[in-house]
């Protein structure tokens, strides 16, 4: 059937926020996305914080139902640790809509991760990912079906190299 192979049902990429340079646009970042500022978001999606955070189970359920009505049956959600992965909400939406949702696992850019993850050894992070794949996230029994999205910046730094090694070992 029809599959969306790289989606983010829930996400928080507010770390990408770039405040407006012009003095008269300083308040822009605090606005909600609407018809009055949509043209600006289309030119610079990072200028309004509201555009960078996607949560709201009811809205996302509605959008998944629209996908189902169009003939879709599977969504691969690539949202991972650090950018808003929500296993229980994903399961709820899958149960309500009847759509298969494959959840991803892994880590995103170091700027999105808490210190307790960044300070773990490569070996411990490999164990954590393998544990999720076999037993589920936390106590949810919800297991990822794909490794990814794995995020890196434009320059390969120490964390990026460590992450590539982790993912390679888990795979």
PDB file of N, CA and C in Angstrom, residues 24-105:
ATOM      1  N   UNK A  24      11.663  45.774  13.890  1.00  0.00           N
ATOM      2  CA  UNK A  24      10.209  45.718  13.836  1.00  0.00           C
ATOM      3  C   UNK A  24       9.684  44.286  13.737  1.00  0.00           C
ATOM      4  N   UNK A  25      10.558  43.320  13.625  1.00  0.00           N
ATOM      5  CA  UNK A  25      10.126  41.919  13.522  1.00  0.00           C
ATOM      6  C   UNK A  25      10.508  41.101  14.758  1.00  0.00           C
ATOM      7  N   UNK A  26      11.034  41.737  15.800  1.00  0.00           N
ATOM      8  CA  UNK A  26      11.494  41.009  16.982  1.00  0.00           C
ATOM      9  C   UNK A  26      10.378  40.169  17.614  1.00  0.00           C
ATOM     10  N   UNK A  27       9.146  40.670  17.594  1.00  0.00           N
ATOM     11  CA  UNK A  27       8.034  39.962  18.216  1.00  0.00           C
ATOM     12  C   UNK A  27       7.514  38.819  17.344  1.00  0.00           C
ATOM     13  N   UNK A  28       7.982  38.752  16.127  1.00  0.00           N
ATOM     14  CA  UNK A  28       7.512  37.745  15.180  1.00  0.00           C
ATOM     15  C   UNK A  28       7.695  36.325  15.708  1.00  0.00           C
ATOM     16  N   UNK A  29       8.812  36.060  16.346  1.00  0.00           N
ATOM     17  CA  UNK A  29       9.110  34.720  16.837  1.00  0.00           C
ATOM     18  C   UNK A  29       8.109  34.195  17.838  1.00  0.00           C
ATOM     19  N   UNK A  30       7.380  35.107  18.514  1.00  0.00           N
ATOM     20  CA  UNK A  30       6.401  34.714  19.532  1.00  0.00           C
ATOM     21  C   UNK A  30       5.003  34.488  18.962  1.00  0.00           C
ATOM     22  N   UNK A  31       4.788  34.853  17.709  1.00  0.00           N
ATOM     23  CA  UNK A  31       3.461  34.732  17.101  1.00  0.00           C
ATOM     24  C   UNK A  31       3.118  33.281  16.782  1.00  0.00           C
ATOM     25  N   UNK A  32       1.839  33.031  16.597  1.00  0.00           N
ATOM     26  CA  UNK A  32       1.367  31.754  16.071  1.00  0.00           C
ATOM     27  C   UNK A  32       1.377  31.865  14.554  1.00  0.00           C
ATOM     28  N   UNK A  33       1.634  30.750  13.882  1.00  0.00           N
ATOM     29  CA  UNK A  33       1.585  30.752  12.418  1.00  0.00           C
ATOM     30  C   UNK A  33       0.142  30.957  11.996  1.00  0.00           C
ATOM     31  N   UNK A  34      -0.080  31.891  11.081  1.00  0.00           N
ATOM     32  CA  UNK A  34      -1.416  32.181  10.580  1.00  0.00           C
ATOM     33  C   UNK A  34      -1.335  32.802   9.200  1.00  0.00           C
ATOM     34  N   UNK A  35      -2.471  33.140   8.650  1.00  0.00           N
ATOM     35  CA  UNK A  35      -2.497  33.730   7.312  1.00  0.00           C
ATOM     36  C   UNK A  35      -1.724  35.044   7.251  1.00  0.00           C
ATOM     37  N   UNK A  36      -1.676  35.757   8.382  1.00  0.00           N
ATOM     38  CA  UNK A  36      -0.987  37.051   8.404  1.00  0.00           C
ATOM     39  C   UNK A  36       0.539  36.934   8.303  1.00  0.00           C
ATOM     40  N   UNK A  37       1.105  35.766   8.590  1.00  0.00           N
ATOM     41  CA  UNK A  37       2.565  35.631   8.545  1.00  0.00           C
ATOM     42  C   UNK A  37       3.045  34.388   7.795  1.00  0.00           C
ATOM     43  N   UNK A  38       2.130  33.688   7.166  1.00  0.00           N
ATOM     44  CA  UNK A  38       2.483  32.456   6.453  1.00  0.00           C
ATOM     45  C   UNK A  38       3.497  32.709   5.344  1.00  0.00           C
ATOM     46  N   UNK A  39       3.385  33.854   4.690  1.00  0.00           N
ATOM     47  CA  UNK A  39       4.334  34.178   3.615  1.00  0.00           C
ATOM     48  C   UNK A  39       5.765  34.266   4.155  1.00  0.00           C
ATOM     49  N   UNK A  40       5.922  34.730   5.384  1.00  0.00           N
ATOM     50  CA  UNK A  40       7.255  34.805   5.993  1.00  0.00           C
ATOM     51  C   UNK A  40       7.786  33.414   6.337  1.00  0.00           C
ATOM     52  N   UNK A  41       6.914  32.558   6.835  1.00  0.00           N
ATOM     53  CA  UNK A  41       7.303  31.187   7.188  1.00  0.00           C
ATOM     54  C   UNK A  41       7.733  30.423   5.944  1.00  0.00           C
ATOM     55  N   UNK A  42       7.067  30.700   4.838  1.00  0.00           N
ATOM     56  CA  UNK A  42       7.445  30.014   3.590  1.00  0.00           C
ATOM     57  C   UNK A  42       8.830  30.442   3.118  1.00  0.00           C
ATOM     58  N   UNK A  43       9.209  31.659   3.425  1.00  0.00           N
ATOM     59  CA  UNK A  43      10.552  32.140   3.057  1.00  0.00           C
ATOM     60  C   UNK A  43      11.611  31.699   4.062  1.00  0.00           C
ATOM     61  N   UNK A  44      11.212  31.622   5.327  1.00  0.00           N
ATOM     62  CA  UNK A  44      12.141  31.229   6.389  1.00  0.00           C
ATOM     63  C   UNK A  44      11.359  30.445   7.446  1.00  0.00           C
ATOM     64  N   UNK A  45      11.341  29.122   7.354  1.00  0.00           N
ATOM     65  CA  UNK A  45      10.534  28.317   8.274  1.00  0.00           C
ATOM     66  C   UNK A  45      10.995  28.393   9.729  1.00  0.00           C
ATOM     67  N   UNK A  46      12.169  28.959   9.981  1.00  0.00           N
ATOM     68  CA  UNK A  46      12.730  28.998  11.329  1.00  0.00           C
ATOM     69  C   UNK A  46      12.507  30.319  12.049  1.00  0.00           C
ATOM     70  N   UNK A  47      11.713  31.208  11.475  1.00  0.00           N
ATOM     71  CA  UNK A  47      11.563  32.556  12.017  1.00  0.00           C
ATOM     72  C   UNK A  47      10.466  32.657  13.087  1.00  0.00           C
ATOM     73  N   UNK A  48       9.552  31.676  13.130  1.00  0.00           N
ATOM     74  CA  UNK A  48       8.472  31.671  14.115  1.00  0.00           C
ATOM     75  C   UNK A  48       8.530  30.350  14.882  1.00  0.00           C
ATOM     76  N   UNK A  49       8.699  30.438  16.198  1.00  0.00           N
ATOM     77  CA  UNK A  49       8.859  29.233  17.026  1.00  0.00           C
ATOM     78  C   UNK A  49       7.683  28.272  16.883  1.00  0.00           C
ATOM     79  N   UNK A  50       6.488  28.802  16.750  1.00  0.00           N
ATOM     80  CA  UNK A  50       5.285  27.978  16.626  1.00  0.00           C
ATOM     81  C   UNK A  50       5.378  27.010  15.446  1.00  0.00           C
ATOM     82  N   UNK A  51       6.092  27.383  14.423  1.00  0.00           N
ATOM     83  CA  UNK A  51       6.247  26.544  13.240  1.00  0.00           C
ATOM     84  C   UNK A  51       7.212  25.380  13.476  1.00  0.00           C
ATOM     85  N   UNK A  52       7.949  25.418  14.566  1.00  0.00           N
ATOM     86  CA  UNK A  52       9.002  24.441  14.817  1.00  0.00           C
ATOM     87  C   UNK A  52       8.600  23.366  15.823  1.00  0.00           C
ATOM     88  N   UNK A  53       7.406  23.480  16.366  1.00  0.00           N
ATOM     89  CA  UNK A  53       6.944  22.521  17.370  1.00  0.00           C
ATOM     90  C   UNK A  53       5.619  21.936  16.902  1.00  0.00           C
ATOM     91  N   UNK A  54       5.592  20.627  16.741  1.00  0.00           N
ATOM     92  CA  UNK A  54       4.393  19.941  16.262  1.00  0.00           C
ATOM     93  C   UNK A  54       3.951  18.913  17.298  1.00  0.00           C
ATOM     94  N   UNK A  55       2.943  19.274  18.068  1.00  0.00           N
ATOM     95  CA  UNK A  55       2.329  18.371  19.024  1.00  0.00           C
ATOM     96  C   UNK A  55       0.833  18.604  18.945  1.00  0.00           C
ATOM     97  N   UNK A  56       0.065  17.742  19.485  1.00  0.00           N
ATOM     98  CA  UNK A  56      -1.389  17.856  19.447  1.00  0.00           C
ATOM     99  C   UNK A  56      -1.975  16.605  18.832  1.00  0.00           C
ATOM    100  N   UNK A  57      -2.291  15.655  19.692  1.00  0.00           N
ATOM    101  CA  UNK A  57      -2.735  14.343  19.228  1.00  0.00           C
ATOM    102  C   UNK A  57      -3.985  14.420  18.354  1.00  0.00           C
ATOM    103  N   UNK A  58      -4.920  15.300  18.700  1.00  0.00           N
ATOM    104  CA  UNK A  58      -6.157  15.395  17.915  1.00  0.00           C
ATOM    105  C   UNK A  58      -5.883  15.856  16.486  1.00  0.00           C
ATOM    106  N   UNK A  59      -5.075  16.893  16.340  1.00  0.00           N
ATOM    107  CA  UNK A  59      -4.746  17.401  15.010  1.00  0.00           C
ATOM    108  C   UNK A  59      -3.995  16.348  14.196  1.00  0.00           C
ATOM    109  N   UNK A  60      -3.033  15.705  14.808  1.00  0.00           N
ATOM    110  CA  UNK A  60      -2.237  14.714  14.089  1.00  0.00           C
ATOM    111  C   UNK A  60      -3.098  13.512  13.718  1.00  0.00           C
ATOM    112  N   UNK A  61      -4.003  13.111  14.596  1.00  0.00           N
ATOM    113  CA  UNK A  61      -4.937  12.020  14.276  1.00  0.00           C
ATOM    114  C   UNK A  61      -5.780  12.398  13.065  1.00  0.00           C
ATOM    115  N   UNK A  62      -6.277  13.629  13.043  1.00  0.00           N
ATOM    116  CA  UNK A  62      -7.062  14.100  11.901  1.00  0.00           C
ATOM    117  C   UNK A  62      -6.251  14.015  10.611  1.00  0.00           C
ATOM    118  N   UNK A  63      -5.005  14.477  10.656  1.00  0.00           N
ATOM    119  CA  UNK A  63      -4.162  14.460   9.458  1.00  0.00           C
ATOM    120  C   UNK A  63      -3.857  13.034   9.001  1.00  0.00           C
ATOM    121  N   UNK A  64      -3.669  12.118   9.942  1.00  0.00           N
ATOM    122  CA  UNK A  64      -3.433  10.714   9.586  1.00  0.00           C
ATOM    123  C   UNK A  64      -4.696  10.122   8.955  1.00  0.00           C
ATOM    124  N   UNK A  65      -5.861  10.507   9.440  1.00  0.00           N
ATOM    125  CA  UNK A  65      -7.112  10.035   8.830  1.00  0.00           C
ATOM    126  C   UNK A  65      -7.274  10.562   7.402  1.00  0.00           C
ATOM    127  N   UNK A  66      -6.823  11.778   7.141  1.00  0.00           N
ATOM    128  CA  UNK A  66      -6.842  12.318   5.774  1.00  0.00           C
ATOM    129  C   UNK A  66      -5.947  11.465   4.879  1.00  0.00           C
ATOM    130  N   UNK A  67      -4.779  11.102   5.381  1.00  0.00           N
ATOM    131  CA  UNK A  67      -3.862  10.218   4.648  1.00  0.00           C
ATOM    132  C   UNK A  67      -4.529   8.870   4.371  1.00  0.00           C
ATOM    133  N   UNK A  68      -5.223   8.336   5.362  1.00  0.00           N
ATOM    134  CA  UNK A  68      -5.907   7.044   5.195  1.00  0.00           C
ATOM    135  C   UNK A  68      -6.997   7.147   4.130  1.00  0.00           C
ATOM    136  N   UNK A  69      -7.756   8.226   4.172  1.00  0.00           N
ATOM    137  CA  UNK A  69      -8.830   8.429   3.195  1.00  0.00           C
ATOM    138  C   UNK A  69      -8.279   8.515   1.773  1.00  0.00           C
ATOM    139  N   UNK A  70      -7.044   8.992   1.645  1.00  0.00           N
ATOM    140  CA  UNK A  70      -6.397   9.101   0.330  1.00  0.00           C
ATOM    141  C   UNK A  70      -5.778   7.776  -0.116  1.00  0.00           C
ATOM    142  N   UNK A  71      -5.950   6.727   0.692  1.00  0.00           N
ATOM    143  CA  UNK A  71      -5.442   5.408   0.321  1.00  0.00           C
ATOM    144  C   UNK A  71      -4.180   4.983   1.038  1.00  0.00           C
ATOM    145  N   UNK A  72      -3.710   5.783   1.974  1.00  0.00           N
ATOM    146  CA  UNK A  72      -2.487   5.445   2.702  1.00  0.00           C
ATOM    147  C   UNK A  72      -2.722   4.397   3.760  1.00  0.00           C
ATOM    148  N   UNK A  73      -1.665   3.612   4.044  1.00  0.00           N
ATOM    149  CA  UNK A  73      -1.815   2.640   5.118  1.00  0.00           C
ATOM    150  C   UNK A  73      -0.603   2.508   6.041  1.00  0.00           C
ATOM    151  N   UNK A  74       0.528   3.139   5.717  1.00  0.00           N
ATOM    152  CA  UNK A  74       1.702   3.043   6.590  1.00  0.00           C
ATOM    153  C   UNK A  74       2.455   4.373   6.622  1.00  0.00           C
ATOM    154  N   UNK A  75       2.873   4.745   7.826  1.00  0.00           N
ATOM    155  CA  UNK A  75       3.703   5.933   8.028  1.00  0.00           C
ATOM    156  C   UNK A  75       4.943   5.502   8.796  1.00  0.00           C
ATOM    157  N   UNK A  76       6.109   5.896   8.310  1.00  0.00           N
ATOM    158  CA  UNK A  76       7.354   5.661   9.039  1.00  0.00           C
ATOM    159  C   UNK A  76       7.712   6.975   9.731  1.00  0.00           C
ATOM    160  N   UNK A  77       7.576   6.985  11.049  1.00  0.00           N
ATOM    161  CA  UNK A  77       7.852   8.186  11.832  1.00  0.00           C
ATOM    162  C   UNK A  77       9.322   8.174  12.241  1.00  0.00           C
ATOM    163  N   UNK A  78      10.095   9.101  11.691  1.00  0.00           N
ATOM    164  CA  UNK A  78      11.541   9.153  11.904  1.00  0.00           C
ATOM    165  C   UNK A  78      11.946  10.056  13.072  1.00  0.00           C
ATOM    166  N   UNK A  79      10.976  10.513  13.849  1.00  0.00           N
ATOM    167  CA  UNK A  79      11.287  11.375  14.981  1.00  0.00           C
ATOM    168  C   UNK A  79      11.970  10.546  16.064  1.00  0.00           C
ATOM    169  N   UNK A  80      13.071  11.040  16.580  1.00  0.00           N
ATOM    170  CA  UNK A  80      13.790  10.249  17.570  1.00  0.00           C
ATOM    171  C   UNK A  80      14.058  11.038  18.841  1.00  0.00           C
ATOM    172  N   UNK A  81      14.889  10.456  19.696  1.00  0.00           N
ATOM    173  CA  UNK A  81      15.244  11.091  20.957  1.00  0.00           C
ATOM    174  C   UNK A  81      15.919  12.431  20.654  1.00  0.00           C
ATOM    175  N   UNK A  82      15.459  13.456  21.322  1.00  0.00           N
ATOM    176  CA  UNK A  82      16.047  14.776  21.138  1.00  0.00           C
ATOM    177  C   UNK A  82      15.177  15.721  20.344  1.00  0.00           C
ATOM    178  N   UNK A  83      14.212  15.184  19.602  1.00  0.00           N
ATOM    179  CA  UNK A  83      13.360  16.066  18.800  1.00  0.00           C
ATOM    180  C   UNK A  83      11.870  15.741  18.937  1.00  0.00           C
ATOM    181  N   UNK A  84      11.499  15.077  20.030  1.00  0.00           N
ATOM    182  CA  UNK A  84      10.083  14.940  20.328  1.00  0.00           C
ATOM    183  C   UNK A  84       9.427  13.601  20.063  1.00  0.00           C
ATOM    184  N   UNK A  85      10.188  12.532  19.991  1.00  0.00           N
ATOM    185  CA  UNK A  85       9.576  11.215  19.770  1.00  0.00           C
ATOM    186  C   UNK A  85       8.547  10.949  20.866  1.00  0.00           C
ATOM    187  N   UNK A  86       7.369  10.451  20.482  1.00  0.00           N
ATOM    188  CA  UNK A  86       6.261  10.234  21.412  1.00  0.00           C
ATOM    189  C   UNK A  86       5.638   8.857  21.185  1.00  0.00           C
ATOM    190  N   UNK A  87       6.257   7.799  21.718  1.00  0.00           N
ATOM    191  CA  UNK A  87       5.790   6.439  21.431  1.00  0.00           C
ATOM    192  C   UNK A  87       4.333   6.174  21.799  1.00  0.00           C
ATOM    193  N   UNK A  88       3.899   6.620  22.957  1.00  0.00           N
ATOM    194  CA  UNK A  88       2.522   6.338  23.388  1.00  0.00           C
ATOM    195  C   UNK A  88       1.525   7.062  22.491  1.00  0.00           C
ATOM    196  N   UNK A  89       1.801   8.307  22.157  1.00  0.00           N
ATOM    197  CA  UNK A  89       0.909   9.052  21.261  1.00  0.00           C
ATOM    198  C   UNK A  89       0.865   8.402  19.880  1.00  0.00           C
ATOM    199  N   UNK A  90       2.005   7.918  19.402  1.00  0.00           N
ATOM    200  CA  UNK A  90       2.039   7.233  18.103  1.00  0.00           C
ATOM    201  C   UNK A  90       1.175   5.979  18.149  1.00  0.00           C
ATOM    202  N   UNK A  91       1.298   5.206  19.224  1.00  0.00           N
ATOM    203  CA  UNK A  91       0.470   3.999  19.360  1.00  0.00           C
ATOM    204  C   UNK A  91      -1.012   4.370  19.408  1.00  0.00           C
ATOM    205  N   UNK A  92      -1.347   5.416  20.160  1.00  0.00           N
ATOM    206  CA  UNK A  92      -2.748   5.850  20.241  1.00  0.00           C
ATOM    207  C   UNK A  92      -3.291   6.202  18.861  1.00  0.00           C
ATOM    208  N   UNK A  93      -2.531   6.961  18.102  1.00  0.00           N
ATOM    209  CA  UNK A  93      -2.977   7.376  16.768  1.00  0.00           C
ATOM    210  C   UNK A  93      -3.115   6.173  15.853  1.00  0.00           C
ATOM    211  N   UNK A  94      -2.191   5.247  15.928  1.00  0.00           N
ATOM    212  CA  UNK A  94      -2.273   4.034  15.118  1.00  0.00           C
ATOM    213  C   UNK A  94      -3.528   3.239  15.462  1.00  0.00           C
ATOM    214  N   UNK A  95      -3.816   3.100  16.754  1.00  0.00           N
ATOM    215  CA  UNK A  95      -5.007   2.356  17.182  1.00  0.00           C
ATOM    216  C   UNK A  95      -6.296   3.042  16.747  1.00  0.00           C
ATOM    217  N   UNK A  96      -6.345   4.352  16.850  1.00  0.00           N
ATOM    218  CA  UNK A  96      -7.548   5.107  16.486  1.00  0.00           C
ATOM    219  C   UNK A  96      -7.788   5.077  14.980  1.00  0.00           C
ATOM    220  N   UNK A  97      -6.724   5.226  14.197  1.00  0.00           N
ATOM    221  CA  UNK A  97      -6.870   5.378  12.743  1.00  0.00           C
ATOM    222  C   UNK A  97      -6.783   4.066  11.966  1.00  0.00           C
ATOM    223  N   UNK A  98      -6.175   3.049  12.569  1.00  0.00           N
ATOM    224  CA  UNK A  98      -5.956   1.802  11.841  1.00  0.00           C
ATOM    225  C   UNK A  98      -4.775   1.868  10.881  1.00  0.00           C
ATOM    226  N   UNK A  99      -4.004   2.927  10.957  1.00  0.00           N
ATOM    227  CA  UNK A  99      -2.824   3.092  10.100  1.00  0.00           C
ATOM    228  C   UNK A  99      -1.618   2.460  10.794  1.00  0.00           C
ATOM    229  N   UNK A 100      -0.798   1.740  10.029  1.00  0.00           N
ATOM    230  CA  UNK A 100       0.460   1.219  10.560  1.00  0.00           C
ATOM    231  C   UNK A 100       1.424   2.386  10.721  1.00  0.00           C
ATOM    232  N   UNK A 101       1.978   2.535  11.904  1.00  0.00           N
ATOM    233  CA  UNK A 101       2.983   3.573  12.124  1.00  0.00           C
ATOM    234  C   UNK A 101       4.242   2.894  12.644  1.00  0.00           C
ATOM    235  N   UNK A 102       5.306   3.011  11.878  1.00  0.00           N
ATOM    236  CA  UNK A 102       6.598   2.442  12.244  1.00  0.00           C
ATOM    237  C   UNK A 102       7.403   3.548  12.918  1.00  0.00           C
ATOM    238  N   UNK A 103       7.782   3.311  14.169  1.00  0.00           N
ATOM    239  CA  UNK A 103       8.522   4.317  14.929  1.00  0.00           C
ATOM    240  C   UNK A 103      10.024   4.112  14.763  1.00  0.00           C
ATOM    241  N   UNK A 104      10.749   5.210  14.686  1.00  0.00           N
ATOM    242  CA  UNK A 104      12.203   5.153  14.590  1.00  0.00           C
ATOM    243  C   UNK A 104      12.875   5.183  15.948  1.00  0.00           C
ATOM    244  N   UNK A 105      14.174   4.910  15.941  1.00  0.00           N
ATOM    245  CA  UNK A 105      14.975   5.025  17.159  1.00  0.00           C
ATOM    246  C   UNK A 105      16.323   5.636  16.809  1.00  0.00           C
TER     247      UNK A 105
END
